[in-house]
PDB file of C-alpha atoms and ligand atoms in Angstrom:
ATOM      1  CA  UNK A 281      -0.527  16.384   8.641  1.00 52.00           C
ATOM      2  CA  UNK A 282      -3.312  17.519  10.515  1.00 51.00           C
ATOM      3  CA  UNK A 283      -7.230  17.994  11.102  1.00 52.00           C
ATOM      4  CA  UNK A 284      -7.711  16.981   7.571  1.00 60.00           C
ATOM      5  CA  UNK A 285     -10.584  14.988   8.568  1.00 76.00           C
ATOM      6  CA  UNK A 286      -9.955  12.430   5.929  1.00 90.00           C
ATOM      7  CA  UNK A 287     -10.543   9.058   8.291  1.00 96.00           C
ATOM      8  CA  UNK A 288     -13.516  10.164   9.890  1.00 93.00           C
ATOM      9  CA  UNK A 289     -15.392   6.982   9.323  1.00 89.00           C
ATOM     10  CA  UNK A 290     -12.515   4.860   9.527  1.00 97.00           C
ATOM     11  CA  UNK A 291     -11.004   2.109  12.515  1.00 98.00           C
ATOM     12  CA  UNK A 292      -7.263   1.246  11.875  1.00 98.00           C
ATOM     13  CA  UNK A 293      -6.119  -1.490  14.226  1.00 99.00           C
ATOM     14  CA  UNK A 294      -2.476  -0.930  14.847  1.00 98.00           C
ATOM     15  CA  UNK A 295      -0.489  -3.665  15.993  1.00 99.00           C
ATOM     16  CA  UNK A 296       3.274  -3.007  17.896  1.00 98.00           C
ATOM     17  CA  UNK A 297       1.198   0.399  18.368  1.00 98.00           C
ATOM     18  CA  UNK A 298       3.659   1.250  21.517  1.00 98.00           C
ATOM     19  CA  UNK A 299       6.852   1.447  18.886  1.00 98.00           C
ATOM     20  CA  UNK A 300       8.684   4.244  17.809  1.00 98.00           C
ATOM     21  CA  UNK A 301       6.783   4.384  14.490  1.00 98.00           C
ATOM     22  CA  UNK A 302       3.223   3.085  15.428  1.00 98.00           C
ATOM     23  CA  UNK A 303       2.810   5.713  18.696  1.00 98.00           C
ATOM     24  CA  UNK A 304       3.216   8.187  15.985  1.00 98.00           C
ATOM     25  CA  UNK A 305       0.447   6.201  13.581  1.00 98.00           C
ATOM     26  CA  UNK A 306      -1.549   6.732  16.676  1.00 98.00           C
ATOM     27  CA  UNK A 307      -0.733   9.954  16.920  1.00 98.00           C
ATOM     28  CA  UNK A 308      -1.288  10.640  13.108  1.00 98.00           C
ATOM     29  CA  UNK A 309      -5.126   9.070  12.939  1.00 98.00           C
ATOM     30  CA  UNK A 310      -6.186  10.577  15.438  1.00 97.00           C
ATOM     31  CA  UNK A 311      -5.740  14.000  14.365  1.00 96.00           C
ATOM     32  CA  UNK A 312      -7.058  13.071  10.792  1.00 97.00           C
ATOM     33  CA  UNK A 313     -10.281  11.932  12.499  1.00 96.00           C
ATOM     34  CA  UNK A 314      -9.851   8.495  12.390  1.00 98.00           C
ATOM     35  CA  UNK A 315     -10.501   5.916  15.447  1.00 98.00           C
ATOM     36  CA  UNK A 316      -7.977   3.552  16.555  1.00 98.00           C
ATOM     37  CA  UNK A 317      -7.331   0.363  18.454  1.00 98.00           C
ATOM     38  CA  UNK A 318      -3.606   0.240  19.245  1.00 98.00           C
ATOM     39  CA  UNK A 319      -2.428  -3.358  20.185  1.00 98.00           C
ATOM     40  CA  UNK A 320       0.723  -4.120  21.138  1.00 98.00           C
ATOM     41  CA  UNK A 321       2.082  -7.095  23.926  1.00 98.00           C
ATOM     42  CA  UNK A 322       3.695  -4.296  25.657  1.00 98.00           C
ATOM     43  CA  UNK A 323       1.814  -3.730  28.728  1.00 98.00           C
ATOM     44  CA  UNK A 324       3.947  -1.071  29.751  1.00 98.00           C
ATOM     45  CA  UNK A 325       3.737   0.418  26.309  1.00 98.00           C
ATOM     46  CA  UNK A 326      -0.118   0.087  26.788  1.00 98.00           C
ATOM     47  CA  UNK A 327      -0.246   1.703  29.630  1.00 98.00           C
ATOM     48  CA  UNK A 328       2.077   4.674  28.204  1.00 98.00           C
ATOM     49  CA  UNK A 329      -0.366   5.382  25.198  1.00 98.00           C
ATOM     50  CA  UNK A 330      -3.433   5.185  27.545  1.00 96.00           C
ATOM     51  CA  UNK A 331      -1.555   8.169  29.600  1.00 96.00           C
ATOM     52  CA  UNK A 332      -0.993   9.479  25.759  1.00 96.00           C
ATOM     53  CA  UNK A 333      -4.368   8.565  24.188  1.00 96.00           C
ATOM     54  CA  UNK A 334      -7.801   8.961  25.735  1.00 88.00           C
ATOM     55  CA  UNK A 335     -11.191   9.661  24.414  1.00 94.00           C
ATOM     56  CA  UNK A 336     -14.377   7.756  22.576  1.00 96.00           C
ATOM     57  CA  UNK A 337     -11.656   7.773  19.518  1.00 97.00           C
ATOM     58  CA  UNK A 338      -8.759   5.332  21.205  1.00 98.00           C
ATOM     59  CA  UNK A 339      -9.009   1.820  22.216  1.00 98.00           C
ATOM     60  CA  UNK A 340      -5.834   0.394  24.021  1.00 98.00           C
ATOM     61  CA  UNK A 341      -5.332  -4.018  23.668  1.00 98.00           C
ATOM     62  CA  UNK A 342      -2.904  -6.269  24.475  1.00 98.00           C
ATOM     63  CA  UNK A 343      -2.392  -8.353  21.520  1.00 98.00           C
ATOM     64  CA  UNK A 344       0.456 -10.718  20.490  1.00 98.00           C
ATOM     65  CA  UNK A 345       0.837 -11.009  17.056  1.00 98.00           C
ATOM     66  CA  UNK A 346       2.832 -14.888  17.268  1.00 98.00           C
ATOM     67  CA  UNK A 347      -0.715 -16.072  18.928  1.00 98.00           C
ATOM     68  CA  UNK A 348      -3.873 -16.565  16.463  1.00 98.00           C
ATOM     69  CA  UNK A 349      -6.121 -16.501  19.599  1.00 98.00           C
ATOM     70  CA  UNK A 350      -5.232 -13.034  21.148  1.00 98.00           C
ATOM     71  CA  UNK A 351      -4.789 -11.732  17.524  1.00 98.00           C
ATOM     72  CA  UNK A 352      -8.534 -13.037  16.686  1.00 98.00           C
ATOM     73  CA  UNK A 353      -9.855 -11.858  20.314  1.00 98.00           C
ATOM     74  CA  UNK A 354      -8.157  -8.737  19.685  1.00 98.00           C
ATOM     75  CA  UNK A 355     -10.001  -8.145  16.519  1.00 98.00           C
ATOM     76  CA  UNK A 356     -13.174  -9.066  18.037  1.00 98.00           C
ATOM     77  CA  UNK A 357     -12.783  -6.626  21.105  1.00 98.00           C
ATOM     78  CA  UNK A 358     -12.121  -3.843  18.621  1.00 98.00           C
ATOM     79  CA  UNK A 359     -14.924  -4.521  16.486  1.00 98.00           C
ATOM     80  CA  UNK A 360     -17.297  -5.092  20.039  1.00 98.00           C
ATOM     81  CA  UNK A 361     -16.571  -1.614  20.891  1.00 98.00           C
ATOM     82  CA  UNK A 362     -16.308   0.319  17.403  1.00 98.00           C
ATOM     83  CA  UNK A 363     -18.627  -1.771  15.560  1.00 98.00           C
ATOM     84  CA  UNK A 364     -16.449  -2.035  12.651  1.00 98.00           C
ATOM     85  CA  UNK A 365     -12.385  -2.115  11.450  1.00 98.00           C
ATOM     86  CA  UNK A 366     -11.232  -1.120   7.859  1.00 98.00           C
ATOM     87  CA  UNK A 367      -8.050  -0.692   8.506  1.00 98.00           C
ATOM     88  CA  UNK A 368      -5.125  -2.806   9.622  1.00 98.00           C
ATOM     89  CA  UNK A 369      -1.515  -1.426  10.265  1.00 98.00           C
ATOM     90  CA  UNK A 370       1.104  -4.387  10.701  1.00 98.00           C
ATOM     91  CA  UNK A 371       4.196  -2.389  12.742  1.00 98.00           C
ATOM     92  CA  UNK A 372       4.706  -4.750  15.669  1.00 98.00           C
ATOM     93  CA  UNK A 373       8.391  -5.929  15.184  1.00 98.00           C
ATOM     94  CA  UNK A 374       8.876  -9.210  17.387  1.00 98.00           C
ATOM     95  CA  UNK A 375      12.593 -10.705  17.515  1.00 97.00           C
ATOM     96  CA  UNK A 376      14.243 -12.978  19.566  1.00 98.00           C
ATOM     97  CA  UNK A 377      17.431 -11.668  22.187  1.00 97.00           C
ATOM     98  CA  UNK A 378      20.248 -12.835  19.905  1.00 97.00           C
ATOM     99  CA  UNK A 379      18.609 -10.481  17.124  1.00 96.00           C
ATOM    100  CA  UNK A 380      21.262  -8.261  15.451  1.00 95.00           C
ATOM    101  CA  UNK A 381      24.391 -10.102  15.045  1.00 96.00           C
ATOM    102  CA  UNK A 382      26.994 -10.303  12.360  1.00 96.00           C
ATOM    103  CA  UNK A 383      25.941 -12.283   9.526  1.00 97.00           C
ATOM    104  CA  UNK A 384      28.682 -15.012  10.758  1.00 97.00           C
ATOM    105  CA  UNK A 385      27.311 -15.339  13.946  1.00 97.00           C
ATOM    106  CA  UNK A 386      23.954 -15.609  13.537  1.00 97.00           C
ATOM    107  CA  UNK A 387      23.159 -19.399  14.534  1.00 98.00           C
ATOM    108  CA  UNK A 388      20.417 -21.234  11.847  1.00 98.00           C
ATOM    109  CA  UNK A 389      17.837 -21.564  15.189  1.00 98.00           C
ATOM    110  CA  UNK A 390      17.879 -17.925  15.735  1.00 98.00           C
ATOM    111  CA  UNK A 391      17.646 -17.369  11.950  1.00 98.00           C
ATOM    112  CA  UNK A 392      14.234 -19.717  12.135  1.00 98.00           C
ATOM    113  CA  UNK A 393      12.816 -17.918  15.272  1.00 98.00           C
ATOM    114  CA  UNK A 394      13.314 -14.673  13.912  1.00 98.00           C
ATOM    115  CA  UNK A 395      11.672 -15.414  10.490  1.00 98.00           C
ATOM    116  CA  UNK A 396       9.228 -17.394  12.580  1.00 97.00           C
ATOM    117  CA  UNK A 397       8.422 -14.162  14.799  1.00 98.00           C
ATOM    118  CA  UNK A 398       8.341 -11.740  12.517  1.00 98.00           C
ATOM    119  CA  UNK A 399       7.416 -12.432   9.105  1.00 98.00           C
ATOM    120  CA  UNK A 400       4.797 -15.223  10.400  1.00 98.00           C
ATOM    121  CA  UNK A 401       3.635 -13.115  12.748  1.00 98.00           C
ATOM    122  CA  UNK A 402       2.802 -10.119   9.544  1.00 98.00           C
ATOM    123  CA  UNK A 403       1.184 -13.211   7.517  1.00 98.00           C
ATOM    124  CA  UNK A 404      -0.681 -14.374  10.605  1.00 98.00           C
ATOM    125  CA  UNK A 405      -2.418 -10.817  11.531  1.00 98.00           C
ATOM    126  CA  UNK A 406      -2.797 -10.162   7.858  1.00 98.00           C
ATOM    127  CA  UNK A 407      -4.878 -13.394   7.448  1.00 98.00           C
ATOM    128  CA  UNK A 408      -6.871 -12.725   9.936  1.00 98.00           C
ATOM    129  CA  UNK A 409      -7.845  -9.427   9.135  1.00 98.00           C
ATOM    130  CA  UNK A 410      -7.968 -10.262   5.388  1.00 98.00           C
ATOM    131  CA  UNK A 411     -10.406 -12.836   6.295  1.00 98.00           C
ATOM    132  CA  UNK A 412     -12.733 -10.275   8.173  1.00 98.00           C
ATOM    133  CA  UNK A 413     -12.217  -7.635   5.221  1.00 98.00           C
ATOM    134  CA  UNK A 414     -13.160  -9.602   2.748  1.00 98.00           C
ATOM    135  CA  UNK A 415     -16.841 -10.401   4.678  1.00 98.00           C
ATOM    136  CA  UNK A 416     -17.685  -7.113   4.564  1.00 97.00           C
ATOM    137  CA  UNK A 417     -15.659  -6.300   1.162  1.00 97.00           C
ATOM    138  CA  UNK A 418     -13.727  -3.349   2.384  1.00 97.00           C
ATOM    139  CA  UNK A 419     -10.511  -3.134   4.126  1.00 98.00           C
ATOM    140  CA  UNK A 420      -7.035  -1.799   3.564  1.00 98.00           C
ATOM    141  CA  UNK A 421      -3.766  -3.280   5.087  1.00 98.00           C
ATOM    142  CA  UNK A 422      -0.478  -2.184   5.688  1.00 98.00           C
ATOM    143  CA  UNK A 423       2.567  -3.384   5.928  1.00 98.00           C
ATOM    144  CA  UNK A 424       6.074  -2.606   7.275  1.00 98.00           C
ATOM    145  CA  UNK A 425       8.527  -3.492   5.367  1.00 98.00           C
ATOM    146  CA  UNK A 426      12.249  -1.789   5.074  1.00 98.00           C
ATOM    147  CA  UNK A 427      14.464  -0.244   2.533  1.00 98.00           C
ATOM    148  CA  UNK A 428      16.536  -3.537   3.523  1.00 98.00           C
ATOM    149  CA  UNK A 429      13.629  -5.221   2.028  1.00 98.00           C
ATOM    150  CA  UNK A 430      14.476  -3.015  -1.149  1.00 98.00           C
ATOM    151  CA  UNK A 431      18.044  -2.789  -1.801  1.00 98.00           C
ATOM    152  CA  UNK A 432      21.296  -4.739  -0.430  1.00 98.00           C
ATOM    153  CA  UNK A 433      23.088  -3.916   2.948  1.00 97.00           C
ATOM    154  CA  UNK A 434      25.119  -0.852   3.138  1.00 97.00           C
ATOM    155  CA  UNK A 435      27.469  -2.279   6.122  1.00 96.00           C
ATOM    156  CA  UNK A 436      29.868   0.661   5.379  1.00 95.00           C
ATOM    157  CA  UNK A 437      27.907   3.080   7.454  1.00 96.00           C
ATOM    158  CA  UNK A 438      27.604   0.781  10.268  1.00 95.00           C
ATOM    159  CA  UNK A 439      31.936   0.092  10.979  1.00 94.00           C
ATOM    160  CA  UNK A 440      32.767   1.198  14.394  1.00 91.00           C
ATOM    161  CA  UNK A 441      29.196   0.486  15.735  1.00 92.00           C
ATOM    162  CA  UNK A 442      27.666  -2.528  17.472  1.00 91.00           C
ATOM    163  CA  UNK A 443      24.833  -1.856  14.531  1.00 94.00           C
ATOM    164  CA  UNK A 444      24.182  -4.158  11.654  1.00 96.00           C
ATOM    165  CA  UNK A 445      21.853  -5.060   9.004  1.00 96.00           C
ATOM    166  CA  UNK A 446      20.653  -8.338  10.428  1.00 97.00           C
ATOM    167  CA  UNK A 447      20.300 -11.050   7.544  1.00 98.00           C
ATOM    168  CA  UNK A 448      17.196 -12.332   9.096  1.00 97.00           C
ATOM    169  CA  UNK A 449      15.599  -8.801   9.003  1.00 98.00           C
ATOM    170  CA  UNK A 450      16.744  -8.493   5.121  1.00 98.00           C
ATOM    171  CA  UNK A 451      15.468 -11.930   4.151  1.00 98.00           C
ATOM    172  CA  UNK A 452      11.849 -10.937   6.310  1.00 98.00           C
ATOM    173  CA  UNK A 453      11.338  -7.481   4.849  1.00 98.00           C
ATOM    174  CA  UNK A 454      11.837  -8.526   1.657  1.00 98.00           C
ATOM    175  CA  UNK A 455       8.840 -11.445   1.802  1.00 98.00           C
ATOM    176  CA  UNK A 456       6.854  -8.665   3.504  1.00 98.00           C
ATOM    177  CA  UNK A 457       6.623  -7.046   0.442  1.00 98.00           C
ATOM    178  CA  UNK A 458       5.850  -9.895  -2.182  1.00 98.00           C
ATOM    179  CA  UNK A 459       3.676 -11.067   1.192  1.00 98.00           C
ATOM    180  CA  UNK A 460       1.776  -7.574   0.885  1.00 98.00           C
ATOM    181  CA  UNK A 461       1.518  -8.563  -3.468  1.00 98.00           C
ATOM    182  CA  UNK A 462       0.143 -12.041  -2.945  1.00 98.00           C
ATOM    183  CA  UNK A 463      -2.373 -10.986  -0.624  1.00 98.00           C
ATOM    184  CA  UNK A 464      -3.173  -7.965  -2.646  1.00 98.00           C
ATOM    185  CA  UNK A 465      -3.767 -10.897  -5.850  1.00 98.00           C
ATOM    186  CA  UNK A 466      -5.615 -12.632  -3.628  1.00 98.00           C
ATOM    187  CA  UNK A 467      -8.023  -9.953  -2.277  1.00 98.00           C
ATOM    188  CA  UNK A 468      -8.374  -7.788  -4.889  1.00 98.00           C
ATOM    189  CA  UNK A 469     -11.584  -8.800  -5.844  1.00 98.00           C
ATOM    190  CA  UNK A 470     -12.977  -8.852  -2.599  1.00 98.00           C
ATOM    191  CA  UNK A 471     -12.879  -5.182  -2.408  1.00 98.00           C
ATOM    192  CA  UNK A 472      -9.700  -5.343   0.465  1.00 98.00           C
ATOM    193  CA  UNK A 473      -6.459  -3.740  -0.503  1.00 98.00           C
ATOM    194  CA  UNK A 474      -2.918  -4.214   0.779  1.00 98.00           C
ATOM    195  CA  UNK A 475      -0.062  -2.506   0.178  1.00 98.00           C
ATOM    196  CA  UNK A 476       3.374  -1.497   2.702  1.00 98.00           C
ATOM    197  CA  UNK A 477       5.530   0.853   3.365  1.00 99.00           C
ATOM    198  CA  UNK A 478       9.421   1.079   3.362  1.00 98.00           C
ATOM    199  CA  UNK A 479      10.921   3.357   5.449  1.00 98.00           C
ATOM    200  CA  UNK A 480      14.308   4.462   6.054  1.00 98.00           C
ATOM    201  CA  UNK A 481      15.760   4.348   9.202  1.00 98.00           C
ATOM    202  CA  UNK A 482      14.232   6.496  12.383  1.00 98.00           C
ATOM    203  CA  UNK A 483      16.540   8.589  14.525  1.00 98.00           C
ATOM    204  CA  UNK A 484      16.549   6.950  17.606  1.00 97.00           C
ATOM    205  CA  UNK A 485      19.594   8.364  18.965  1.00 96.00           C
ATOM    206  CA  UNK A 486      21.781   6.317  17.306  1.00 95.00           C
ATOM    207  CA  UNK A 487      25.837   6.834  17.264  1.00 94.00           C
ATOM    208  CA  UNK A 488      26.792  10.433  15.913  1.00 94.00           C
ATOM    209  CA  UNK A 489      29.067   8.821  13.494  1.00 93.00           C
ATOM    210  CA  UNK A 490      26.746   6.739  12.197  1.00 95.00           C
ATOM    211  CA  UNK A 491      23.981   9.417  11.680  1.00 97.00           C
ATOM    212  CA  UNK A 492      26.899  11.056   9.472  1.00 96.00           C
ATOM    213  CA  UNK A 493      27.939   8.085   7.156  1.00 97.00           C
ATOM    214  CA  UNK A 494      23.817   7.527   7.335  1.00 98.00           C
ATOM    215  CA  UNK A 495      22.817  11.146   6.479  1.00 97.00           C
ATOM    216  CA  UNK A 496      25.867  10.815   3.047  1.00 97.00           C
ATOM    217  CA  UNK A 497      23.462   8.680   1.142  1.00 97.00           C
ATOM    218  CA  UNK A 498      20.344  10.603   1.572  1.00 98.00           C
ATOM    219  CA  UNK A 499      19.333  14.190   0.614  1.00 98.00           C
ATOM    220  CA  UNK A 500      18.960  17.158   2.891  1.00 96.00           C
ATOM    221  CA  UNK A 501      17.406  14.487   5.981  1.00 97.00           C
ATOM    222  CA  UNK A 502      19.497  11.884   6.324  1.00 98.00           C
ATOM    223  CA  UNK A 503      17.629   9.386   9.343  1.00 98.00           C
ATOM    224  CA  UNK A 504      13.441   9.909   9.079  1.00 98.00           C
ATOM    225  CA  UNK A 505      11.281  11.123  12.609  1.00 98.00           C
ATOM    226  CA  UNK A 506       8.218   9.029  12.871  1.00 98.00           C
ATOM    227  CA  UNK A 507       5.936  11.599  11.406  1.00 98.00           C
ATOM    228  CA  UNK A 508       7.925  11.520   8.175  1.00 98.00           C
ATOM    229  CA  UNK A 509       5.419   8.305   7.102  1.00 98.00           C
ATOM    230  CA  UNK A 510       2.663  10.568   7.836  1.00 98.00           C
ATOM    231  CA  UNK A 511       1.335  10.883   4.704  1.00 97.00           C
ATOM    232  CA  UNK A 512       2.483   7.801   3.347  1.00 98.00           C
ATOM    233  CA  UNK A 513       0.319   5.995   5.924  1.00 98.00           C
ATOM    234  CA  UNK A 514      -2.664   8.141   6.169  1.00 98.00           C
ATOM    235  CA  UNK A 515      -2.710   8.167   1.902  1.00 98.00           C
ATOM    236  CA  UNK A 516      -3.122   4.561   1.942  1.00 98.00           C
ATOM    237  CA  UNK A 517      -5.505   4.469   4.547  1.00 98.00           C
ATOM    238  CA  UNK A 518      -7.513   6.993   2.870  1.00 96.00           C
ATOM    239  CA  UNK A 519     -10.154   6.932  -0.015  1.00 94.00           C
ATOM    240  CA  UNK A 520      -7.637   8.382  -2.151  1.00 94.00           C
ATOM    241  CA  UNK A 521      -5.346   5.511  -2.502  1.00 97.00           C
ATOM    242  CA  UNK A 522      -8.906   3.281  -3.411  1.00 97.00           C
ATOM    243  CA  UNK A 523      -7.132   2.158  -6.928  1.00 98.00           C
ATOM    244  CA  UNK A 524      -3.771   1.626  -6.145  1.00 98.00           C
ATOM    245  CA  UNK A 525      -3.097  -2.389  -3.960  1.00 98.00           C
ATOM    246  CA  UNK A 526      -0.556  -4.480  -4.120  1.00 98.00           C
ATOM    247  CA  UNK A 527       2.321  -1.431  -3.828  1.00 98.00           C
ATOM    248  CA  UNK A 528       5.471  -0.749  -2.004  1.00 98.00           C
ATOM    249  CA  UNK A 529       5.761   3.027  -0.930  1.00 98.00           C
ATOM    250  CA  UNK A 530       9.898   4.139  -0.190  1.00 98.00           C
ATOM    251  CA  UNK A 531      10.064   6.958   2.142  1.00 98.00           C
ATOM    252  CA  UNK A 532      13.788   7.096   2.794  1.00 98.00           C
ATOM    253  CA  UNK A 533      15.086  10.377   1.592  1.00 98.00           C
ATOM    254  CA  UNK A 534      16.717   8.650  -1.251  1.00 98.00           C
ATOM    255  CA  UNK A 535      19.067   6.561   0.800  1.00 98.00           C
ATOM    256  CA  UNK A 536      18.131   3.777  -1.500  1.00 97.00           C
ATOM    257  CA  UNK A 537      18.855   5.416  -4.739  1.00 96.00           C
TER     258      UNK A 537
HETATM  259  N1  NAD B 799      12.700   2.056  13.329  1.00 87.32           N
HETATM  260  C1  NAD B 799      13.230   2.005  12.099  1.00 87.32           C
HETATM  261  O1  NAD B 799      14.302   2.598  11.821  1.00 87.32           O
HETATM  262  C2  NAD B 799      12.544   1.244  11.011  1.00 87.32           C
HETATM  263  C3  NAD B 799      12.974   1.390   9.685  1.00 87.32           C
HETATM  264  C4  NAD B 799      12.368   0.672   8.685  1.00 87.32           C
HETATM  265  C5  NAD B 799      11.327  -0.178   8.993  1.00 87.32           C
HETATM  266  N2  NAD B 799      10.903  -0.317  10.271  1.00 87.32           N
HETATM  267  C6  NAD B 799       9.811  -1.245  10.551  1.00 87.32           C
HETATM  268  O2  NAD B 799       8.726  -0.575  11.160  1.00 87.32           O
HETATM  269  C7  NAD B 799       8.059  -1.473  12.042  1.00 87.32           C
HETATM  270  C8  NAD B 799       7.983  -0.832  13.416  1.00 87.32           C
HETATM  271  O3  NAD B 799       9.295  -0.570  13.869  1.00 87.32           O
HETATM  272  P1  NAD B 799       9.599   0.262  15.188  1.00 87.32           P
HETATM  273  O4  NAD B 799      10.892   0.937  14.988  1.00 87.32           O
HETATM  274  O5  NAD B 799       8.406   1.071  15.575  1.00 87.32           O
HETATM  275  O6  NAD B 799       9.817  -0.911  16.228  1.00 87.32           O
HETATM  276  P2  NAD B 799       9.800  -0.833  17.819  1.00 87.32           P
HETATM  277  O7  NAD B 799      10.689  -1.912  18.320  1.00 87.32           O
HETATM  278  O8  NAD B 799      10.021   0.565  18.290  1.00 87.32           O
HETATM  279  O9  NAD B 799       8.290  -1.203  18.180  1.00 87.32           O
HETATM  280  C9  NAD B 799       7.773  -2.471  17.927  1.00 87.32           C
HETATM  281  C10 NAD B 799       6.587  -2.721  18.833  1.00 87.32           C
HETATM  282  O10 NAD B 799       6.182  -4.075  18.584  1.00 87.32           O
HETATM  283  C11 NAD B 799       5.799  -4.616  19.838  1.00 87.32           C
HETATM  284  N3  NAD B 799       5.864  -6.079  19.779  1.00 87.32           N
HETATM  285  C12 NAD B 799       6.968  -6.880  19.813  1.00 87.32           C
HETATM  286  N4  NAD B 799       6.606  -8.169  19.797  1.00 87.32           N
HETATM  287  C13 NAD B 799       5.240  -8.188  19.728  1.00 87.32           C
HETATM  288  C14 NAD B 799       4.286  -9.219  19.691  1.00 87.32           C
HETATM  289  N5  NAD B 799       4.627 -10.519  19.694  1.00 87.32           N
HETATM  290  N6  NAD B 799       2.968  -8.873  19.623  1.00 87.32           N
HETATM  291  C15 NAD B 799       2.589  -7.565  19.600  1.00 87.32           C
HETATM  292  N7  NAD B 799       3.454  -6.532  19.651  1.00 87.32           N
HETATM  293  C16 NAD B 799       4.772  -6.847  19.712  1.00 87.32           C
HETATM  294  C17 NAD B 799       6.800  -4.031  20.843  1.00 87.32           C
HETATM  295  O11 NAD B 799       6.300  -4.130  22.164  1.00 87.32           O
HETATM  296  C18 NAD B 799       6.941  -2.612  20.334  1.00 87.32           C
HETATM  297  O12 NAD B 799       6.032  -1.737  20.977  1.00 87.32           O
HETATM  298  C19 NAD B 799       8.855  -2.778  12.021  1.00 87.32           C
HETATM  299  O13 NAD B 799       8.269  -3.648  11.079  1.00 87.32           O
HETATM  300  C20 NAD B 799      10.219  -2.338  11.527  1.00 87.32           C
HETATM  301  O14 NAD B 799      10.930  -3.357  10.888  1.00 87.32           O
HETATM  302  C21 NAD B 799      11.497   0.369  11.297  1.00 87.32           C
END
């Protein structure tokens, strides 16, 4: 998905832009001519994509996406030194250090913080930037939402492992997406567009046994790389997705089905 040229007058604010999947959205808009300002809290991560990332095209912030100040100073620095954004990609993923336990032992506090981190966090940058698109009636945001926002846990594949389906992370990526449909009701007629994306998992050298029991319920793939949301992303980014808000794109090599 390359030198297609297709975001050439287009800034896509990226936020959690150090993560496994947004360094590749980086990546990915860059080479389709697009600029970007990748935010993340992640100093070190920041610091990483500035090695990565240079040029007029790539602007490197620290943003955290639980504060409405550094989100709304973020979004002013970016549009200080582009003169514009029209595109916002939510992929920051905030959670708290007890993130990731069994269903049993997940205490109701944790529960609250984790909703509170991460699916507040998606409505909080959202709002902001909705806000801004609608002034200048253009704008199109994405979300990150999961299969496990789609379909119910499949906690076979995960015996043997320390790896779960966390029920907070089921019960947030499922409000992402009828987040990303209210906001797409809401906007629609301010010329500002929102729509998400559900992924499968990434490899990210998980457990070989796992990878097999993963790779069973999908086709030929089995676990995505980053660059398999490619188009997915730079489709909804793009001019040719203008009709089509308010939708939930699967890429997940039919691990859903
Ligand atoms: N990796 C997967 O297998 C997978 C699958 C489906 C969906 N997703 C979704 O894709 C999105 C990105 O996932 P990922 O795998 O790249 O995650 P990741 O953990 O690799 O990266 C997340 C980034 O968010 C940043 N971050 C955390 N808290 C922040 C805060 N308060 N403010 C700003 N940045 C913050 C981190 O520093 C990190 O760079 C998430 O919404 C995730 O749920 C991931």
């Amino acid at each position: 998905m390359t030198n297609r040229q297709t975001l050439n007058n287009q800034v896509i604010f990226i936020t959690g832009a150090a993560g496994l999947i947004g360094r590749r959205f980086v990546s990915m808009i860059l080479q389709n001519g697009g600029r970007v300002v990748a935010s993340d809290i992640s100093e070190k991560g920041l610091s990483e994509l500035n090695t990565l990332f240079s040029g007029d095209d790539f602007l490197g912030v620290k943003v955290d996406v639980n504060d409405t100040v550094s989100v709304t100073e973020g979004l002013e620095r970016a549009r200080a030194h582009f003169g514009t954004v029209t595109g916002l990609v939510n992929s920051a993923y905030p959670r708290n250090s007890n993130y990731g336990r069994d269903f049993m032992a997940v205490e109701y506090d944790d529960f609250c913080e984790n909703v509170n981190l991460n699916l507040a966090s998606t409505f909080l940058v959202a709002k902001i930037f909705g806000a801004y698109f609608r002034e200048q009636k253009q704008g199109s945001i994405v979300n990150l939402s999961s299969i496990y926002g789609v379909v119910a846990p499949k906690f076979g594949i995960y015996e043997n492992t320390s790896m779960t389906v966390p029920v907070e992370y089921a019960a947030i990526k499922a409000a992402v997406i009828q987040l990303t449909k209210y906001m797409a009701q809401y906007l629609k007629k301010d010329g500002v567009r929102v729509n998400c994306i559900s992924p499968g998992g990434v490899f990210d050298h998980q457990p070989e046994p796992f990878l097999i029991k993963y790779r069973d319920q999908c086709g030929l793939q089995g676990m995505l790389e980053p660059e398999h949301l490619d188009s997915a992303l730079l489709f909804l980014l793009d001019a040719q997705s203008a009709m089509v808000t308010g939708q939930n794109i699967v890429v997940d090599d039919g691990f859903s089905l």
